[in-house]
CSV table of C-alpha atoms in Angstrom, one decimal:
chain,number,residue,atom,x,y,z
A,1,MET,CA,-30.4,21.0,18.8
A,2,GLY,CA,-32.0,20.8,15.0
A,3,MET,CA,-30.7,24.4,13.7
A,4,LEU,CA,-27.3,24.3,15.5
A,5,ARG,CA,-25.9,21.2,13.7
A,6,ARG,CA,-27.8,21.8,10.8
A,7,SER,CA,-26.4,25.6,10.3
A,8,LEU,CA,-22.8,23.7,11.8
A,9,LEU,CA,-22.8,21.0,8.8
A,10,HIS,CA,-24.1,23.9,6.0
A,11,TRP,CA,-20.7,25.7,6.6
A,12,TYR,CA,-18.2,23.1,7.2
A,13,GLN,CA,-19.5,21.8,3.8
A,14,ALA,CA,-18.7,25.3,2.3
A,15,GLN,CA,-16.1,26.5,5.2
A,16,GLY,CA,-13.9,23.3,6.4
A,17,ARG,CA,-10.2,23.1,6.6
A,18,THR,CA,-8.5,20.1,4.6
A,19,LEU,CA,-6.4,18.7,6.7
A,20,PRO,CA,-4.2,15.5,5.2
A,21,TRP,CA,-5.2,13.4,7.2
A,22,ARG,CA,-9.2,14.4,7.1
A,23,GLY,CA,-11.6,12.0,4.8
A,24,GLU,CA,-9.0,9.2,6.2
A,25,THR,CA,-9.7,6.0,6.2
A,26,ASP,CA,-6.6,3.6,8.0
A,27,PRO,CA,-7.3,3.9,12.1
A,28,TYR,CA,-3.8,4.2,12.1
A,29,ARG,CA,-3.6,7.5,10.5
A,30,VAL,CA,-6.5,9.0,12.4
A,31,TRP,CA,-5.0,8.1,15.5
A,32,VAL,CA,-1.4,8.9,15.0
A,33,SER,CA,-3.0,12.8,13.8
A,34,GLU,CA,-5.2,13.0,17.3
A,35,ILE,CA,-2.2,11.8,19.4
A,36,MET,CA,-0.4,15.0,17.7
A,37,LEU,CA,-2.6,17.6,17.6
A,38,GLN,CA,-3.5,17.6,21.7
A,39,GLN,CA,-2.5,20.4,23.3
A,40,THR,CA,0.1,20.9,19.5
A,41,GLN,CA,-1.4,23.3,16.2
A,42,VAL,CA,-2.7,22.0,13.3
A,43,LYS,CA,0.4,23.9,11.8
A,44,THR,CA,2.7,22.5,13.2
A,45,VAL,CA,1.8,18.7,13.5
A,46,ILE,CA,1.3,18.5,9.3
A,47,PRO,CA,5.6,18.0,8.7
A,48,TYR,CA,5.9,15.6,11.9
A,49,TYR,CA,2.6,13.6,11.3
A,50,HIS,CA,3.5,13.0,7.4
A,51,ARG,CA,7.6,12.3,9.1
A,52,TRP,CA,5.7,10.2,10.9
A,53,LEU,CA,3.9,7.6,8.5
A,54,ALA,CA,6.9,8.1,5.8
A,55,ALA,CA,8.8,6.2,8.8
A,56,PHE,CA,6.1,4.3,9.8
A,57,PRO,CA,3.2,3.8,7.5
A,58,THR,CA,1.7,1.4,9.4
A,59,VAL,CA,0.5,0.5,13.3
A,60,ALA,CA,2.6,-2.9,13.3
A,61,ASP,CA,6.2,-0.8,12.2
A,62,LEU,CA,5.2,1.8,14.5
A,63,ALA,CA,5.5,-1.5,17.3
A,64,GLN,CA,8.0,-2.6,16.0
A,65,ALA,CA,10.8,0.5,16.2
A,66,ASP,CA,13.4,1.3,18.6
A,67,ARG,CA,12.3,3.1,21.3
A,68,GLN,CA,14.5,5.6,20.5
A,69,GLN,CA,14.3,6.1,16.2
A,70,VAL,CA,10.9,6.5,17.6
A,71,LEU,CA,11.8,9.6,20.0
A,72,LYS,CA,13.4,11.7,17.6
A,73,LEU,CA,11.4,11.4,15.4
A,74,TRP,CA,9.1,13.2,18.3
A,75,GLU,CA,12.0,15.7,18.5
A,76,GLY,CA,10.7,19.3,19.6
A,77,LEU,CA,6.7,18.1,19.5
A,78,GLY,CA,6.5,18.7,22.9
A,79,TYR,CA,4.5,16.1,25.4
A,80,TYR,CA,7.1,13.3,24.9
A,81,ALA,CA,4.4,10.9,27.2
A,82,ARG,CA,2.5,11.3,24.1
A,83,CYS,CA,4.7,9.4,22.0
A,84,ARG,CA,6.1,6.8,24.7
A,85,HIS,CA,2.1,5.5,24.7
A,86,LEU,CA,1.5,6.1,21.8
A,87,HIS,CA,4.4,3.5,20.7
A,88,GLU,CA,3.1,1.2,24.7
A,89,ALA,CA,-0.9,1.0,22.7
A,90,ALA,CA,0.9,0.9,19.1
A,91,GLN,CA,2.9,-3.1,21.2
A,92,ILE,CA,-0.7,-4.6,22.9
A,93,ILE,CA,-2.6,-3.1,19.1
A,94,VAL,CA,-0.8,-5.2,17.9
A,95,GLU,CA,-0.3,-7.9,20.5
A,96,GLN,CA,-3.4,-7.6,21.5
A,97,TYR,CA,-6.4,-6.6,19.0
A,98,ARG,CA,-4.0,-8.8,15.5
A,99,GLY,CA,-3.0,-5.2,14.7
A,100,ILE,CA,-6.3,-3.7,13.8
A,101,PHE,CA,-7.0,-0.6,16.4
A,102,PRO,CA,-10.4,-1.1,17.9
A,103,THR,CA,-14.1,-0.1,17.4
A,104,ASP,CA,-15.1,-0.1,21.0
A,105,LEU,CA,-15.2,3.2,22.7
A,106,GLU,CA,-13.8,0.7,25.9
A,107,ALA,CA,-10.9,-0.8,24.3
A,108,VAL,CA,-10.1,2.6,23.2
A,109,LEU,CA,-9.7,4.4,26.4
A,110,LYS,CA,-7.5,1.4,28.1
A,111,LEU,CA,-4.8,2.6,25.8
A,112,PRO,CA,-2.0,4.7,27.0
A,113,GLY,CA,-2.6,8.2,26.0
A,114,ILE,CA,-6.4,8.1,25.0
A,115,GLY,CA,-8.6,9.3,27.0
A,116,ARG,CA,-12.4,10.7,25.8
A,117,THR,CA,-11.6,13.4,23.5
A,118,THR,CA,-8.9,11.5,21.8
A,119,ALA,CA,-11.3,7.9,21.6
A,120,GLY,CA,-14.1,10.4,20.7
A,121,GLY,CA,-12.3,11.8,17.6
A,122,ILE,CA,-11.0,8.9,16.3
A,123,LEU,CA,-14.0,6.4,16.7
A,124,SER,CA,-16.5,8.6,15.1
A,125,ALA,CA,-13.4,10.1,12.7
A,126,ILE,CA,-13.8,5.9,11.0
A,127,ALA,CA,-16.8,4.7,12.0
A,128,ASN,CA,-18.5,8.0,12.3
A,129,GLN,CA,-19.9,7.6,15.8
A,130,PRO,CA,-21.5,10.2,17.6
A,131,LEU,CA,-19.8,10.7,20.8
A,132,ALA,CA,-18.6,13.8,21.5
A,133,ILE,CA,-15.3,15.9,22.8
A,134,LEU,CA,-14.4,18.4,24.5
A,135,ASP,CA,-10.9,19.7,23.3
A,136,GLY,CA,-10.0,23.2,23.8
A,137,ASN,CA,-11.2,24.4,21.2
A,138,VAL,CA,-14.7,23.1,21.6
A,139,LYS,CA,-14.6,23.9,24.8
A,140,ARG,CA,-14.0,27.6,23.8
A,141,VAL,CA,-17.6,26.9,21.0
A,142,LEU,CA,-19.4,26.2,23.8
A,143,ALA,CA,-18.6,28.0,26.7
A,144,ARG,CA,-19.7,31.1,24.5
A,145,LEU,CA,-22.6,29.5,23.3
A,146,THR,CA,-24.0,29.5,26.7
A,147,ALA,CA,-22.6,32.3,27.6
A,148,LEU,CA,-20.5,30.1,31.4
A,149,PRO,CA,-20.4,32.3,33.5
A,150,ILE,CA,-17.5,30.4,35.2
A,151,PRO,CA,-14.0,28.9,33.3
A,152,PRO,CA,-15.2,26.5,31.7
A,153,ALA,CA,-11.8,24.1,33.3
A,154,ARG,CA,-14.6,23.7,36.8
A,155,ALA,CA,-17.6,23.0,33.5
A,156,LEU,CA,-16.1,20.0,32.9
A,157,GLY,CA,-19.9,18.1,33.1
A,158,PRO,CA,-22.3,20.0,31.7
A,159,LEU,CA,-20.0,21.1,28.6
A,160,TRP,CA,-19.8,17.5,28.2
A,161,GLU,CA,-23.2,17.1,28.6
A,162,LEU,CA,-23.4,19.7,26.9
A,163,SER,CA,-21.8,18.7,23.4
A,164,SER,CA,-23.7,15.8,24.1
A,165,GLN,CA,-26.8,16.2,22.9
A,166,LEU,CA,-25.1,18.4,20.3
A,167,ILE,CA,-23.3,15.7,18.1
A,168,ASP,CA,-25.8,15.1,15.0
A,169,PRO,CA,-26.5,11.9,15.7
A,170,ASN,CA,-26.1,10.7,12.7
A,171,HIS,CA,-23.2,12.7,10.8
A,172,GLY,CA,-21.1,11.7,14.0
A,173,ARG,CA,-17.7,12.3,11.8
A,174,ASP,CA,-18.4,15.7,9.8
A,175,PHE,CA,-20.0,17.7,13.4
A,176,ASN,CA,-16.4,16.8,15.5
A,177,GLN,CA,-14.0,18.3,12.3
A,178,ALA,CA,-16.6,20.7,12.4
A,179,ILE,CA,-17.3,22.1,15.5
A,180,MET,CA,-13.2,22.0,16.5
A,181,ASP,CA,-12.8,23.4,12.9
A,182,LEU,CA,-15.6,26.1,14.0
A,183,GLY,CA,-12.6,27.4,17.2
A,184,ALA,CA,-9.4,26.9,15.2
A,185,THR,CA,-10.5,29.4,12.2
A,186,VAL,CA,-13.6,30.8,13.6
A,187,CYS,CA,-14.9,31.6,17.9
A,188,LEU,CA,-10.5,32.3,17.7
A,189,PRO,CA,-9.0,32.8,21.1
A,190,LYS,CA,-8.9,36.4,20.5
A,191,GLN,CA,-11.3,38.8,17.9
A,192,PRO,CA,-13.0,36.1,17.1
A,193,LEU,CA,-14.2,36.7,13.7
A,194,CYS,CA,-18.4,36.5,14.6
A,195,LEU,CA,-18.7,38.3,11.3
A,196,LEU,CA,-18.5,34.8,9.7
A,197,CYS,CA,-19.9,32.4,12.5
A,198,PRO,CA,-23.1,30.0,11.6
A,199,TRP,CA,-24.0,29.9,14.8
A,200,ARG,CA,-23.5,34.0,15.7
A,201,SER,CA,-27.8,34.6,15.9
A,202,PRO,CA,-28.0,32.3,19.1
A,203,CYS,CA,-24.9,32.5,20.6
A,204,LEU,CA,-25.4,34.1,23.8
A,205,ALA,CA,-21.5,35.7,24.2
A,206,HIS,CA,-22.7,37.0,21.3
A,207,THR,CA,-25.6,38.3,21.8
A,208,GLN,CA,-24.9,40.2,25.6
A,209,ASN,CA,-21.7,41.7,23.7
A,210,LEU,CA,-19.5,39.9,25.7
A,211,GLN,CA,-17.4,37.2,22.8
A,212,THR,CA,-14.7,38.5,23.4
A,213,GLN,CA,-14.8,38.0,27.3
A,214,LEU,CA,-15.5,34.7,26.5
A,215,PRO,CA,-14.8,32.3,28.1
A,216,MET,CA,-13.2,33.4,31.6
A,217,ARG,CA,-9.9,32.7,32.8
A,218,GLU,CA,-8.5,31.4,36.1
A,219,ALA,CA,-6.4,33.6,37.7
A,220,THR,CA,-3.2,33.4,37.1
A,221,THR,CA,0.2,32.9,38.7
A,222,PRO,CA,3.6,33.1,38.1
A,223,LEU,CA,5.1,29.8,37.0
A,224,PRO,CA,7.8,29.2,39.2
A,225,HIS,CA,11.3,29.6,38.0
A,226,LYS,CA,14.0,26.7,37.8
A,227,ASN,CA,17.5,28.1,37.4
A,228,ILE,CA,19.8,25.7,36.1
A,229,GLY,CA,23.5,24.4,36.2
A,230,VAL,CA,24.3,22.4,32.9
A,231,ALA,CA,27.5,21.0,32.1
A,232,VAL,CA,28.9,20.1,28.8
A,233,ILE,CA,31.3,17.8,30.1
A,234,GLN,CA,34.5,17.2,27.5
A,235,ASN,CA,37.6,13.8,27.4
A,236,ASP,CA,41.0,14.1,26.1
A,237,GLN,CA,39.8,12.8,22.8
A,238,GLY,CA,36.6,15.2,22.5
A,239,GLN,CA,34.0,13.5,22.9
A,240,VAL,CA,31.6,14.7,25.1
A,241,LEU,CA,29.3,12.9,28.1
A,242,ILE,CA,25.5,13.4,27.7
A,243,ASP,CA,23.2,11.0,30.0
A,244,ARG,CA,19.0,9.1,28.7
A,245,ARG,CA,16.5,10.8,31.5
A,246,LYS,CA,14.5,8.0,33.1
A,247,ASP,CA,11.5,6.7,30.8
A,248,GLU,CA,8.4,8.3,33.4
A,249,GLY,CA,8.4,12.2,33.6
A,250,LEU,CA,8.3,15.4,31.7
A,251,LEU,CA,11.1,14.5,29.4
A,252,GLY,CA,11.2,10.6,30.1
A,253,GLY,CA,13.5,8.9,27.3
A,254,LEU,CA,15.1,11.7,25.6
A,255,TRP,CA,18.5,12.5,25.3
A,256,GLU,CA,21.0,15.3,27.4
A,257,PHE,CA,23.5,17.2,29.3
A,258,PRO,CA,24.0,16.6,32.6
A,259,GLY,CA,23.5,19.3,35.4
A,260,GLY,CA,20.3,20.0,38.2
A,261,LYS,CA,19.1,22.7,39.8
A,262,LEU,CA,20.9,25.3,42.4
A,263,GLU,CA,20.8,24.7,45.7
A,264,GLY,CA,20.2,28.3,48.3
A,265,ASP,CA,23.0,30.9,46.8
A,266,GLU,CA,25.6,28.6,45.1
A,267,THR,CA,26.9,30.0,42.4
A,268,VAL,CA,26.4,27.9,39.0
A,269,GLN,CA,29.9,26.2,38.5
A,270,ALA,CA,29.4,24.7,42.4
A,271,CYS,CA,26.6,24.2,41.9
A,272,ILE,CA,27.2,22.0,37.9
A,273,MET,CA,30.2,20.8,39.9
A,274,ARG,CA,27.9,19.1,42.7
A,275,GLU,CA,25.9,17.8,40.7
A,276,ILE,CA,27.8,15.8,38.0
A,277,ARG,CA,29.3,14.0,41.9
A,278,GLU,CA,25.7,13.4,42.4
A,279,GLU,CA,24.4,12.3,39.7
A,280,LEU,CA,28.1,10.7,37.4
A,281,GLY,CA,29.7,9.9,40.2
A,282,ILE,CA,33.0,12.1,38.7
A,283,GLU,CA,35.5,14.7,38.8
A,284,ILE,CA,34.9,17.8,36.2
A,285,GLU,CA,36.2,20.8,35.8
A,286,VAL,CA,34.6,23.8,34.9
A,287,GLY,CA,35.3,26.1,32.1
A,288,GLU,CA,34.4,28.6,30.5
A,289,HIS,CA,29.9,29.2,29.7
A,290,LEU,CA,29.3,28.7,26.8
A,291,ILE,CA,25.5,29.5,26.4
A,292,THR,CA,23.0,30.3,28.9
A,293,LEU,CA,19.1,29.7,28.3
A,294,ASP,CA,15.1,30.5,28.7
A,295,HIS,CA,13.1,27.3,27.5
A,296,ALA,CA,9.2,27.5,29.6
A,297,TYR,CA,7.3,24.6,30.3
A,298,THR,CA,3.5,24.3,31.0
A,299,HIS,CA,3.9,24.8,34.4
A,300,PHE,CA,8.0,25.9,34.8
A,301,ARG,CA,10.1,27.9,33.3
A,302,ILE,CA,13.8,27.3,33.5
A,303,THR,CA,16.8,28.8,32.6
A,304,LEU,CA,20.3,26.6,31.5
A,305,ASN,CA,23.5,27.7,32.4
A,306,VAL,CA,25.7,26.3,30.1
A,307,HIS,CA,29.6,25.7,30.9
A,308,TYR,CA,32.0,23.6,29.2
A,309,CYS,CA,33.5,21.0,31.6
A,310,ARG,CA,37.0,18.6,31.7
A,311,HIS,CA,36.4,15.5,32.7
A,312,LEU,CA,39.2,15.0,35.5
A,313,SER,CA,38.6,11.7,37.3
A,314,GLY,CA,36.3,8.9,37.6
A,315,THR,CA,33.9,6.3,35.5
A,316,PRO,CA,30.6,7.6,34.4
A,317,GLN,CA,27.7,5.6,36.2
A,318,PRO,CA,24.3,6.8,35.4
A,319,LEU,CA,24.5,6.7,39.3
A,320,GLU,CA,19.9,9.0,38.1
A,321,SER,CA,19.1,8.4,34.6
A,322,GLN,CA,19.5,5.1,32.1
A,323,GLU,CA,22.6,5.0,30.7
A,324,VAL,CA,25.1,7.3,29.6
A,325,ARG,CA,26.8,7.7,27.4
A,326,TRP,CA,29.9,9.2,25.4
A,327,VAL,CA,30.0,10.3,21.9
A,328,ALA,CA,31.7,13.0,18.7
A,329,LEU,CA,29.9,15.9,19.1
A,330,GLU,CA,29.1,15.3,15.4
A,331,ALA,CA,27.1,12.4,16.8
A,332,LEU,CA,25.1,14.4,18.7
A,333,ARG,CA,22.3,15.0,16.1
A,334,ASP,CA,22.1,11.0,16.1
A,335,TYR,CA,19.9,11.5,19.5
A,336,PRO,CA,16.9,12.4,20.7
A,337,PHE,CA,17.3,15.7,23.1
A,338,PRO,CA,14.8,18.4,24.4
A,339,LYS,CA,14.1,21.0,22.0
A,340,ALA,CA,16.4,23.3,24.6
A,341,ASN,CA,19.1,21.1,25.2
A,342,GLY,CA,18.7,21.5,21.0
A,343,LYS,CA,20.2,25.1,20.7
A,344,ILE,CA,23.1,23.3,23.9
A,345,ILE,CA,24.0,21.5,20.1
A,346,ASP,CA,23.1,24.3,18.3
A,347,ALA,CA,25.4,27.1,19.3
A,348,LEU,CA,28.4,23.8,20.4
A,349,LEU,CA,28.4,23.1,16.7
A,350,GLY,CA,28.5,26.6,16.0
A,351,GLY,CA,31.5,27.2,18.4
A,352,ASP,CA,35.0,27.6,17.6
A,353,ARG,CA,35.5,24.1,19.0
């Protein structure tokens, strides 16, 4: 273990990445970076990180912020529950911890949106605590190091144990950063750069020439596909109707153009009319096609079939949402929308209507 630690830390001192949050002593900034980095690449996170801290420099600023402003700043980063949990946790820290991020592991784990890896990443970074982590990069490194004969998802217990044994008891901060950097820059998912790796000699995958076959993957099944009819409903003033999703769920709290899933052999037009009646309690006329979009989420993919629609009668009611609102076309960009809906806005504002 000692040799592995020393070789990795030596490599890190020479080859570690320079990142905006690295070396940061403000727990709030470290925490924000750790949440943004969950399931998102560093290059994507960096501009969001800078914009976020410009808008919310402290945990108190975030706690006091309006939820819609918070979601708007997160727009496009995905996995929006992370954003809602960040906001909720900021309010807890202000109310229960006088605005000071706790350094006790059990207290940190009780905060919304923080699991074992995120807690270990934060506390090792801000307090040099020797707490193990097991993100995607670390799983891949350890699976190759040990030539793990099963997919990592089926060996989380042993992998956690190994990560805990490996971490340097005196240099938790640097060790965790180093093993993440190793996975991100050398032990790549495809075509790992084994010649540059400080763990090349003890790595069983390299010794057995299995580095491109490991880690083992679960057998994949095709992603379920949902066909969605979407309505861009305009009134006589040229305003467009949007609704805000309930807070729970994949895109909770975001605004969207109303619609829903096609049922059976239903046409897109029939689907849109039915969904609008069920969701908003109004009658519409479905007009010409605006755009068709394909979008993939983690566990399913969707096709959005978008049509211009005209409001005929009835007052829109938020029957399956938090609220509904008529907004001017030029005001649409002020609201936080999912990425696919953002493309609908682009099509609307780029068109001649």
